[in-house]
Short mmCIF file of C-alpha atoms in Angstrom, two decimals:
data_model
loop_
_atom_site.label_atom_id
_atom_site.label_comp_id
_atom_site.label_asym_id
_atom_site.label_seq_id
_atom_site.Cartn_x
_atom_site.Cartn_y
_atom_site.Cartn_z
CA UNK A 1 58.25 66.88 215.71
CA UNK A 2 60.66 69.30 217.44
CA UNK A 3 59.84 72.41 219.22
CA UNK A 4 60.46 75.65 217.60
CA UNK A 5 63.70 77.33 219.05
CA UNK A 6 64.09 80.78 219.67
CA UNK A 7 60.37 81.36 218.77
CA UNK A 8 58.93 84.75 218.29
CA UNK A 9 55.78 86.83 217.03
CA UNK A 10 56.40 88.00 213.92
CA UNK A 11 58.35 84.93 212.07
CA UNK A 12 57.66 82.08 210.48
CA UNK A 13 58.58 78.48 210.96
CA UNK A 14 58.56 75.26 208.83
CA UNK A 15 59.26 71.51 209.19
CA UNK A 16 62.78 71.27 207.27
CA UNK A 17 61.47 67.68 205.40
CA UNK A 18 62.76 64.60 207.45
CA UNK A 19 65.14 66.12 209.60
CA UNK A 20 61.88 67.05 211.24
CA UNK A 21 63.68 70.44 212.89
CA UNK A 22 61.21 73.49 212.88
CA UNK A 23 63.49 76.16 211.13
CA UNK A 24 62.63 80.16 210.66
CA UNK A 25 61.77 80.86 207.44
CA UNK A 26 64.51 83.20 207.10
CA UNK A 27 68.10 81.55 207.49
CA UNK A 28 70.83 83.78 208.93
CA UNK A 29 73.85 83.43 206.19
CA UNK A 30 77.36 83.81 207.48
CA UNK A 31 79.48 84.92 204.38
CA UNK A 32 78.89 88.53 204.41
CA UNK A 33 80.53 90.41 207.56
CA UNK A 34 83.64 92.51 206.78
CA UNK A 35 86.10 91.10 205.70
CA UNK A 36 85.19 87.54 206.34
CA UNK A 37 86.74 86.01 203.36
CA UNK A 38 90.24 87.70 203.83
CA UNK A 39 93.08 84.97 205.69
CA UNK A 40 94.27 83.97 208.31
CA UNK A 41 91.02 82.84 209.24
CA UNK A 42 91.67 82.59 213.21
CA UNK A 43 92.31 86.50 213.24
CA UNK A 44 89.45 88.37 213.81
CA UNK A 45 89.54 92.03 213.42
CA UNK A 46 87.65 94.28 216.04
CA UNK A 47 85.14 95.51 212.87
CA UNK A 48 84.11 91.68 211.79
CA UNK A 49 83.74 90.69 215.61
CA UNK A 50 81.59 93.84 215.98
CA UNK A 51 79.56 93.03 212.80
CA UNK A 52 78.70 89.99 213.77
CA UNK A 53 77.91 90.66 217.07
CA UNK A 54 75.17 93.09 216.31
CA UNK A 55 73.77 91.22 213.92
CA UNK A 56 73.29 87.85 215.85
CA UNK A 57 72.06 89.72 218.42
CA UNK A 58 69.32 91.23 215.92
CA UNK A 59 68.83 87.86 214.03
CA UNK A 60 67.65 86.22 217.53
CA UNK A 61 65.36 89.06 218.53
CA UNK A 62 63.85 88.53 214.97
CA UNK A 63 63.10 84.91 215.94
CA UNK A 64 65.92 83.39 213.53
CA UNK A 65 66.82 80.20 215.06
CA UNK A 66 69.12 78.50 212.27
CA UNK A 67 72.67 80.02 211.68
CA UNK A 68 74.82 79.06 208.27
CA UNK A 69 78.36 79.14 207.57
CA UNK A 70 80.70 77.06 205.81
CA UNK A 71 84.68 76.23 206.14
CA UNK A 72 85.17 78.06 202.86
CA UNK A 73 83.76 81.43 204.58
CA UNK A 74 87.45 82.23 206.03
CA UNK A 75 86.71 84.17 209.05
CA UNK A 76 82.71 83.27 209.22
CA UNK A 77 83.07 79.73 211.33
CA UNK A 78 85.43 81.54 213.88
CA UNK A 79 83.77 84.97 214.14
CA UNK A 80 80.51 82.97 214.60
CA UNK A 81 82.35 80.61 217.72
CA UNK A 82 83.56 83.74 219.36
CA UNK A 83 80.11 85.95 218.96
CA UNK A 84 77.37 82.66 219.95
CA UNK A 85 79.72 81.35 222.73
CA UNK A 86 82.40 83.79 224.36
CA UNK A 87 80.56 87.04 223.70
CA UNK A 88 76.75 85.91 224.39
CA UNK A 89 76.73 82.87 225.26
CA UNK A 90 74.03 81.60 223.81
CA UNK A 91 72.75 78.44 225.28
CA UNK A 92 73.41 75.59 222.11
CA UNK A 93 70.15 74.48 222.66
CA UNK A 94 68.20 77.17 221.55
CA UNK A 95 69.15 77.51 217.50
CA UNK A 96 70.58 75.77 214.92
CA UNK A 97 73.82 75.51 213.43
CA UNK A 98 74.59 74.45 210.11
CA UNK A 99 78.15 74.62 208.25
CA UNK A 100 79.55 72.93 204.97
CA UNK A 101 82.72 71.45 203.79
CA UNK A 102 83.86 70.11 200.76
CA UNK A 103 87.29 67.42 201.96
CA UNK A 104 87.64 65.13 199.31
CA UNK A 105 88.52 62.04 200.99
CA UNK A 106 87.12 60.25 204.89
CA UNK A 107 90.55 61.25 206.11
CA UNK A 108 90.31 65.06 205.54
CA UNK A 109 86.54 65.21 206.51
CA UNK A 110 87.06 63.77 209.85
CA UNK A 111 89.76 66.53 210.08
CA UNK A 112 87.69 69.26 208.75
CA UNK A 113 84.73 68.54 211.07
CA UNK A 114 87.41 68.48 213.60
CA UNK A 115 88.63 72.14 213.17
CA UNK A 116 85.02 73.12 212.52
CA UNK A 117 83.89 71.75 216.01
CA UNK A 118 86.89 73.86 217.61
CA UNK A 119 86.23 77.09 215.71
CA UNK A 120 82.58 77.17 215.66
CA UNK A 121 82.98 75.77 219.72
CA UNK A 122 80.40 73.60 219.36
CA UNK A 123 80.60 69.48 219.73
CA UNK A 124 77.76 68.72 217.64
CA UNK A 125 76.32 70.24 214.61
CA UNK A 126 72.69 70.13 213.34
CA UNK A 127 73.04 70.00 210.19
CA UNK A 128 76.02 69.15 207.72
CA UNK A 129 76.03 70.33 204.03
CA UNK A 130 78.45 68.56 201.55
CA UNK A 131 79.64 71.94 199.89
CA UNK A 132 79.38 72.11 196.19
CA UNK A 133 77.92 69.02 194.11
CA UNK A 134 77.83 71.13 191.61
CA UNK A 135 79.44 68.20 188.48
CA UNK A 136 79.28 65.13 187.92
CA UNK A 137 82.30 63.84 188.89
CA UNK A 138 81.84 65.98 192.16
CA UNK A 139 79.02 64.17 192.58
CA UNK A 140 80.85 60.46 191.97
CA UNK A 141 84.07 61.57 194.15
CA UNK A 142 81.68 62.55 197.08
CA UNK A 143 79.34 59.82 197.56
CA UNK A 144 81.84 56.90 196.83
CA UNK A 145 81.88 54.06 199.00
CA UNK A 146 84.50 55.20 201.60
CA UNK A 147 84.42 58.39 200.18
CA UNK A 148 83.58 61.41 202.31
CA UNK A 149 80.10 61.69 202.44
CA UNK A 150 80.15 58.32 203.82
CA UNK A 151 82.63 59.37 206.39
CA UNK A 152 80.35 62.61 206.95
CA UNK A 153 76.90 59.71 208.04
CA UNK A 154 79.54 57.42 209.86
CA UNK A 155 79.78 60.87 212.29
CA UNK A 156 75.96 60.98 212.22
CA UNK A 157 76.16 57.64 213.59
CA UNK A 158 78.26 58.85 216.52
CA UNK A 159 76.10 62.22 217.04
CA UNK A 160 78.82 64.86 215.87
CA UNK A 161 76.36 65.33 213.27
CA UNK A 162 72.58 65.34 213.59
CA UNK A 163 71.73 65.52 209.51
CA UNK A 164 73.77 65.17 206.63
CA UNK A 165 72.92 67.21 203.29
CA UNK A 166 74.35 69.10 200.01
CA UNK A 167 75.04 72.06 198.41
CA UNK A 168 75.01 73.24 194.81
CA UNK A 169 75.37 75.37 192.46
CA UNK A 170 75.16 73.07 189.65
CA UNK A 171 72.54 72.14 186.93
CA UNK A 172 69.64 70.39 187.45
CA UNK A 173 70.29 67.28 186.15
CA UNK A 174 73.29 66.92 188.96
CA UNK A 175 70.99 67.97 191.83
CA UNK A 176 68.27 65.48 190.87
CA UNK A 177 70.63 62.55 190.76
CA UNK A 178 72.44 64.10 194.00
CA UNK A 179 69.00 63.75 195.57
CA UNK A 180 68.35 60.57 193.89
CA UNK A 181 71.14 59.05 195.61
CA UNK A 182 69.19 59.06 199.10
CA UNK A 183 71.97 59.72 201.19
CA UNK A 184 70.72 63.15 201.91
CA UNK A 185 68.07 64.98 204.04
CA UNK A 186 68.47 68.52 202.62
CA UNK A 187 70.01 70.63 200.13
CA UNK A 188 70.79 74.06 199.75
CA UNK A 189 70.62 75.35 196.32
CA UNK A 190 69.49 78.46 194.26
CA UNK A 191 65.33 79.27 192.86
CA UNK A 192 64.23 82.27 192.68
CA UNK A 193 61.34 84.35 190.49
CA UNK A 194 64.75 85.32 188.49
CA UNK A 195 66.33 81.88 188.01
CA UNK A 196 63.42 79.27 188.38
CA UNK A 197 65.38 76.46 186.68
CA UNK A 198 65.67 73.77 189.57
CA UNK A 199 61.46 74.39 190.20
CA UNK A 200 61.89 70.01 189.02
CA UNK A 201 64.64 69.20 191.70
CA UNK A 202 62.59 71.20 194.49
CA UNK A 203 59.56 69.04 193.70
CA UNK A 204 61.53 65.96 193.86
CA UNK A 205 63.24 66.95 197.26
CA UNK A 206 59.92 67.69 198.26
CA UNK A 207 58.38 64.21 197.14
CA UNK A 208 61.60 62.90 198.99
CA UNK A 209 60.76 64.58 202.18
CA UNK A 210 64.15 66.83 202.12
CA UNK A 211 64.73 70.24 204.01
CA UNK A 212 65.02 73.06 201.46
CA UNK A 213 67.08 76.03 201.75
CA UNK A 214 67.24 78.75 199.64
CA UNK A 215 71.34 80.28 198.89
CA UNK A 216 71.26 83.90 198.50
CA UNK A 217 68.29 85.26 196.88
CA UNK A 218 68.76 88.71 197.84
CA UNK A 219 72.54 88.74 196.48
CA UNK A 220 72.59 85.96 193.69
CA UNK A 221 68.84 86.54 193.27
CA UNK A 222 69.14 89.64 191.14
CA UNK A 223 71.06 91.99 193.94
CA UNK A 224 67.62 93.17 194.88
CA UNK A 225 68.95 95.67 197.23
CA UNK A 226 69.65 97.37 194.39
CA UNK A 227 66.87 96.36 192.18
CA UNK A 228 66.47 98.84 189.08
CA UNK A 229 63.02 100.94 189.10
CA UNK A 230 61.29 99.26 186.87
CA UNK A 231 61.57 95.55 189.68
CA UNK A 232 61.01 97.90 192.39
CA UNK A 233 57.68 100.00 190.90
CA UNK A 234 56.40 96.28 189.80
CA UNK A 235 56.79 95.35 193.69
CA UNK A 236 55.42 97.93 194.96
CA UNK A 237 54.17 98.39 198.08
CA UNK A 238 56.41 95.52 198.65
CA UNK A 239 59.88 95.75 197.92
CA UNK A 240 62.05 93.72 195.79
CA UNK A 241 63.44 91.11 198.57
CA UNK A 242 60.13 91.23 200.28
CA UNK A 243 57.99 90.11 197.19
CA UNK A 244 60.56 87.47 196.45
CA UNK A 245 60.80 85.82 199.21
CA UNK A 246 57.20 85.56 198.94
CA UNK A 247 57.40 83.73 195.99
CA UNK A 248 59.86 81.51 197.19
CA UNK A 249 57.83 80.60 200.06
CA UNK A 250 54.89 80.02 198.46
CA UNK A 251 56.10 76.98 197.53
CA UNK A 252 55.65 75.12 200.64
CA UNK A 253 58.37 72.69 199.26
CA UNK A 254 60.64 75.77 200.25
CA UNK A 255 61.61 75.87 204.05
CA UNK A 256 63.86 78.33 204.97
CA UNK A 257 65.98 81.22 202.43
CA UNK A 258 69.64 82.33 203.51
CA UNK A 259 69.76 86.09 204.12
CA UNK A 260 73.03 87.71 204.69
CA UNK A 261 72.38 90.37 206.98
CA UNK A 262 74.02 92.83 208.78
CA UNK A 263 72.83 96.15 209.38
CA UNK A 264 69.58 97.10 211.67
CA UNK A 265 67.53 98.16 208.39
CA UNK A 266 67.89 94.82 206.32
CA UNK A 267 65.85 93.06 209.65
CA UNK A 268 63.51 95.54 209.59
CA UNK A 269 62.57 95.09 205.61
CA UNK A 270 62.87 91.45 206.74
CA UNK A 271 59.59 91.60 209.01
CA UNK A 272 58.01 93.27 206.11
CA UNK A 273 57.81 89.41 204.28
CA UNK A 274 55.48 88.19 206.68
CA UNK A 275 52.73 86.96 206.91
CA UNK A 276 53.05 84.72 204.23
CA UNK A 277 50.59 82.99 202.57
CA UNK A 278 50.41 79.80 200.51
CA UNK A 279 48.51 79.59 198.22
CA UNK A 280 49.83 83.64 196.89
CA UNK A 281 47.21 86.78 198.24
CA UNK A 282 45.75 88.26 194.61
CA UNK A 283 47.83 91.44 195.07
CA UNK A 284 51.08 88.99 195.34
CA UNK A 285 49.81 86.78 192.25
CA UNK A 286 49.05 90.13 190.50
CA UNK A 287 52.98 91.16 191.01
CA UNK A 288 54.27 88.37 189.39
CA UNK A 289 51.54 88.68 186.11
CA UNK A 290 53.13 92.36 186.10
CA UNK A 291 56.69 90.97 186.33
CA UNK A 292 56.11 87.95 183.61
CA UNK A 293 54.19 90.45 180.77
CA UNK A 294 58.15 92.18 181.14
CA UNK A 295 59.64 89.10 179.09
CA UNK A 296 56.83 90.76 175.83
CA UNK A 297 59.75 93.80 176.04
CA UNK A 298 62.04 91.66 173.92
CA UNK A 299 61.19 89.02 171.18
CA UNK A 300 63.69 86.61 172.29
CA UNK A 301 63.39 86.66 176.30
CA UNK A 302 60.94 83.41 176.64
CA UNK A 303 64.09 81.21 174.73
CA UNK A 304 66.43 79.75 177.83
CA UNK A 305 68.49 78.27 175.69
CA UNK A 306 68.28 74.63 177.89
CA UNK A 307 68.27 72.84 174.22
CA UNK A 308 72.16 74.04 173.98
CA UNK A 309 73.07 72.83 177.04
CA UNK A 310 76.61 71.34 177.31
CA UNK A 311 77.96 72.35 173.50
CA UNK A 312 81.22 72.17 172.37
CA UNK A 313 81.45 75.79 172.21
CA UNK A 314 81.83 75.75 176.51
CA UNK A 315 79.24 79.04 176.25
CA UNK A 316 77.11 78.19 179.20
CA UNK A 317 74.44 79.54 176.92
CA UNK A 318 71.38 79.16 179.43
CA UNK A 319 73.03 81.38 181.64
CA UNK A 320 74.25 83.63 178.98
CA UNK A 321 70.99 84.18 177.71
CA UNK A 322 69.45 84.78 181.20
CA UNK A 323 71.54 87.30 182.19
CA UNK A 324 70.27 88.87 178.75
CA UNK A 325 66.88 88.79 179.63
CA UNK A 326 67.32 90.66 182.81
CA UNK A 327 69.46 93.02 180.86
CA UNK A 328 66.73 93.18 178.43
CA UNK A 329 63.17 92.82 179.97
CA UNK A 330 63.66 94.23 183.49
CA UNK A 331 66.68 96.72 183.23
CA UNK A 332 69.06 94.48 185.35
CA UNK A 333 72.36 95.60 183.37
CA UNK A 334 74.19 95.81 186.69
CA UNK A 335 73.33 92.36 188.06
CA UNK A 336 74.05 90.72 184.49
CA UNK A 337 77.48 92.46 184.33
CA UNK A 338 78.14 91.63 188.02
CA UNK A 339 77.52 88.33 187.49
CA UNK A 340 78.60 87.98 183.59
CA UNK A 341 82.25 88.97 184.88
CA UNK A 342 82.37 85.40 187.32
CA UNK A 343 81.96 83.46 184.24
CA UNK A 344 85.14 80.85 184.46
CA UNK A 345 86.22 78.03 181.80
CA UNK A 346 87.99 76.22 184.69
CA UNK A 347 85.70 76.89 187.58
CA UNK A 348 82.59 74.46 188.70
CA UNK A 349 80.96 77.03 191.06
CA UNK A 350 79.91 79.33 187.23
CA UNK A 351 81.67 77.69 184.61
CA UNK A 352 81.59 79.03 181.45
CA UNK A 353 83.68 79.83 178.02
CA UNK A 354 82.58 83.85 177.09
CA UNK A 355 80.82 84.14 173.70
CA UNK A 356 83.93 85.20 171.61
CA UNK A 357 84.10 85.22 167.84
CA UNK A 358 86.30 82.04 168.02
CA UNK A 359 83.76 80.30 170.77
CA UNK A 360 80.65 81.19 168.83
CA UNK A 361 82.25 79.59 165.30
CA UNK A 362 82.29 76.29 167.64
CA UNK A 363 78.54 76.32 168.40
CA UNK A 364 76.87 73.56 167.17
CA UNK A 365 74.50 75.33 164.80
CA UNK A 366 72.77 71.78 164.04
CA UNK A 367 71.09 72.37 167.53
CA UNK A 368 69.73 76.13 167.13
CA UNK A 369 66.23 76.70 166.53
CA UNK A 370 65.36 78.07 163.02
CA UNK A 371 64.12 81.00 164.52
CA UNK A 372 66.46 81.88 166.94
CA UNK A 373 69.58 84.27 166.02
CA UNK A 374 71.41 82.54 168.72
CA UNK A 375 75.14 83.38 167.35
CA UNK A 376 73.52 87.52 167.34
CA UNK A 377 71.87 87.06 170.51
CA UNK A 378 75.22 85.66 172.54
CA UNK A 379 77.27 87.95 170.86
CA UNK A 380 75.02 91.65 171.42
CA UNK A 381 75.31 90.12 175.51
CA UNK A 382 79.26 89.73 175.49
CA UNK A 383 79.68 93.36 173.81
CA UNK A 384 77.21 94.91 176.44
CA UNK A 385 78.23 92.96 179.41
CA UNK A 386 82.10 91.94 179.47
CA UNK A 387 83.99 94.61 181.39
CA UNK A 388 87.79 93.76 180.65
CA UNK A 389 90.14 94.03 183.96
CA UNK A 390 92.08 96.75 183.86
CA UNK A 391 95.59 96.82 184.20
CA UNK A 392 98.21 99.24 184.26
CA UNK A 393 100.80 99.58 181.68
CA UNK A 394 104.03 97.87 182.25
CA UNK A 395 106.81 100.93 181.79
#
């Protein structure tokens, strides 16, 4: 087993499955800083260099050792070569570096990791994250034979890249059979106490001794930063982020969770996780009896709606009706409209038809349980969370 880089009192390391890298529980993300999603992506404004800067400086005095970014970040690979090498100079040796790509043939990978070598100045990375398995034909197109995850192990072979993994924000079903693939040694995907549907593929990655890592549970975990009273008095002393990371990592399956950092006060409520403990202290256990008696605030909060997965309607109803329980059971309007408004028919990333009168006269009724108003329920969500763009009238 490795040694733990950049090791300090105060965090937390764990074994990231077969890559056998000791990795800080707490990831720093790289898709946050200002403006880092805006092009060109080789033009880095004084504020983003800034940003950065003081926050990889604050990351490593936290004992972070593993850095995330991604080619589709923009600005983040670049900003991130600049701060590690010209501005500290950081020896290489002492973190970790992961970054993701998603080229759809061996040709443009080989070009992609190219680039990402020269922006992120680096000639090797540690880990390597196919970005986005998130359908099944993403899935086939990635991993077939000459296909780009095959390009992605032939530069394991040659050292460019120490470990090769995935991404996804898919369902389930495509992450288990991603994972069942064995090509991979880790995979970055989203559980948290407020979306706990892939608990089956983080067993199986565990039983397949893969790395874990957690995408955004501060951000897509509920925006916890701004968690609504009623999260925040059922955390308490803890706060919202603090108590779930906690209950991330008390699933020792669970190695490391991306935060996306950036300001002197988000480290400090960082500290605040730790020590964690697996199995859960009472007082965390007792937290999450407080925040699972919420769901008894509305009759129809326990249904997820998994049973109408994939009907002709397009409604991704699971998520529909999620974002209606947080609306509904633990005051969460603001997350469920934030995150109601990415819904896209065309898009892989959160696909997703909206519950219209027309797209709820196509839902398989056959399916619904007898005594769930499913048609009612979809359609009370769309009126309360859809928030149409505005436009200004043409004169």
């Amino acid at each position: 087993m490795s040694v733990i880089l950049n090791k300090k009192e105060g965090m937390q390391y764990r074994r990231f499955g077969k890559t056998e890298k000791l990795l800080s529980t707490i990831t720093l993300g790289g898709m946050r800083f200002k403006h880092v999603w805006d092009d060109p992506r080789r033009e880095i404004p004084k504020d983003t260099l800034e940003e950065c800067l003081r926050t990889v400086k604050l990351a490593f005095d936290s004992g972070i050792n593993h850095i995330e970014t991604a080619w589709g970040y923009t600005k983040s690979e670049t900003v991130y070569g600049k701060v590690l090498n010209e501005e500290l100079a950081i020896p290489r040796t002492s973190y970790h570096l992961m970054t993701k790509g998603n080229p759809m043939t061996a040709d443009a990978t080989f070009e992609m990791v190219e680039n990402q070598l020269r922006d992120l100045q680096t000639d090797y990375f540690d880990f390597y994250g196919w970005h986005g398995i998130n359908t099944p034909d993403l899935l086939e197109q990635s991993c077939k034979k000459g296909g780009p995850v095959e390009a992605l192990l032939k530069l394991k072979e040659e050292g460019i890249i120490k470990h090769v993994g995935f991404s996804t924000h898919g369902p389930m079903e495509v992450i288990v059979r991603a994972i069942e693939t064995g090509l991979f040694e880790f995979v970055n995907l989203h559980y948290y106490y407020f979306n706990q549907r892939n608990l089956a593929a983080v067993q199986l990655a565990e039983v397949s001794d893969m790395g874990v890592f957690i995408i955004s549970p501060n951000d897509k975990g509920g925006q916890l930063f701004k968690a609504p009273e009623k999260v925040k008095d059922a955390t308490y002393p803890l706060t919202p982020i603090q108590w779930n990371a906690r209950f991330c990592l008390n699933n020792p399956a669970i190695h490391t969770l991306s935060f996306g950092i950036t300001e002197k006060e988000h480290f400090e409520e960082m500290r605040g996780i730790f020590p964690t403990t697996s199995p859960w202290s009472q007082a965390d256990y007792e937290t999450k009896l407080k925040l699972d008696s919420f769901l008894f605030d509305d009759p129809y909060a326990v249904y997820d709606g998994f049973d109408m997965q994939n009907d002709p309607s397009g409604i991704n109803i699971p998520e529909v009706l999620r974002l209606r329980r947080l609306w509904k059971s633990y005051d969460m309007i603001d997350f469920a409209k934030y995150r109601y408004k990415t819904f896209k028919e065309k898009s892989h990333w959160f696909p997703g038809e909206l519950p219209t009168h027309s797209n709820l006269d196509k839902i398989d009724k056959a399916k619904i349980p007898a005594h769930i108003p499913l048609k009612e329920l979809l359609a009370e969500t769309h009126r309360e969370l859809y928030q149409p763009e505005y436009k200004l009238a043409k004169n």
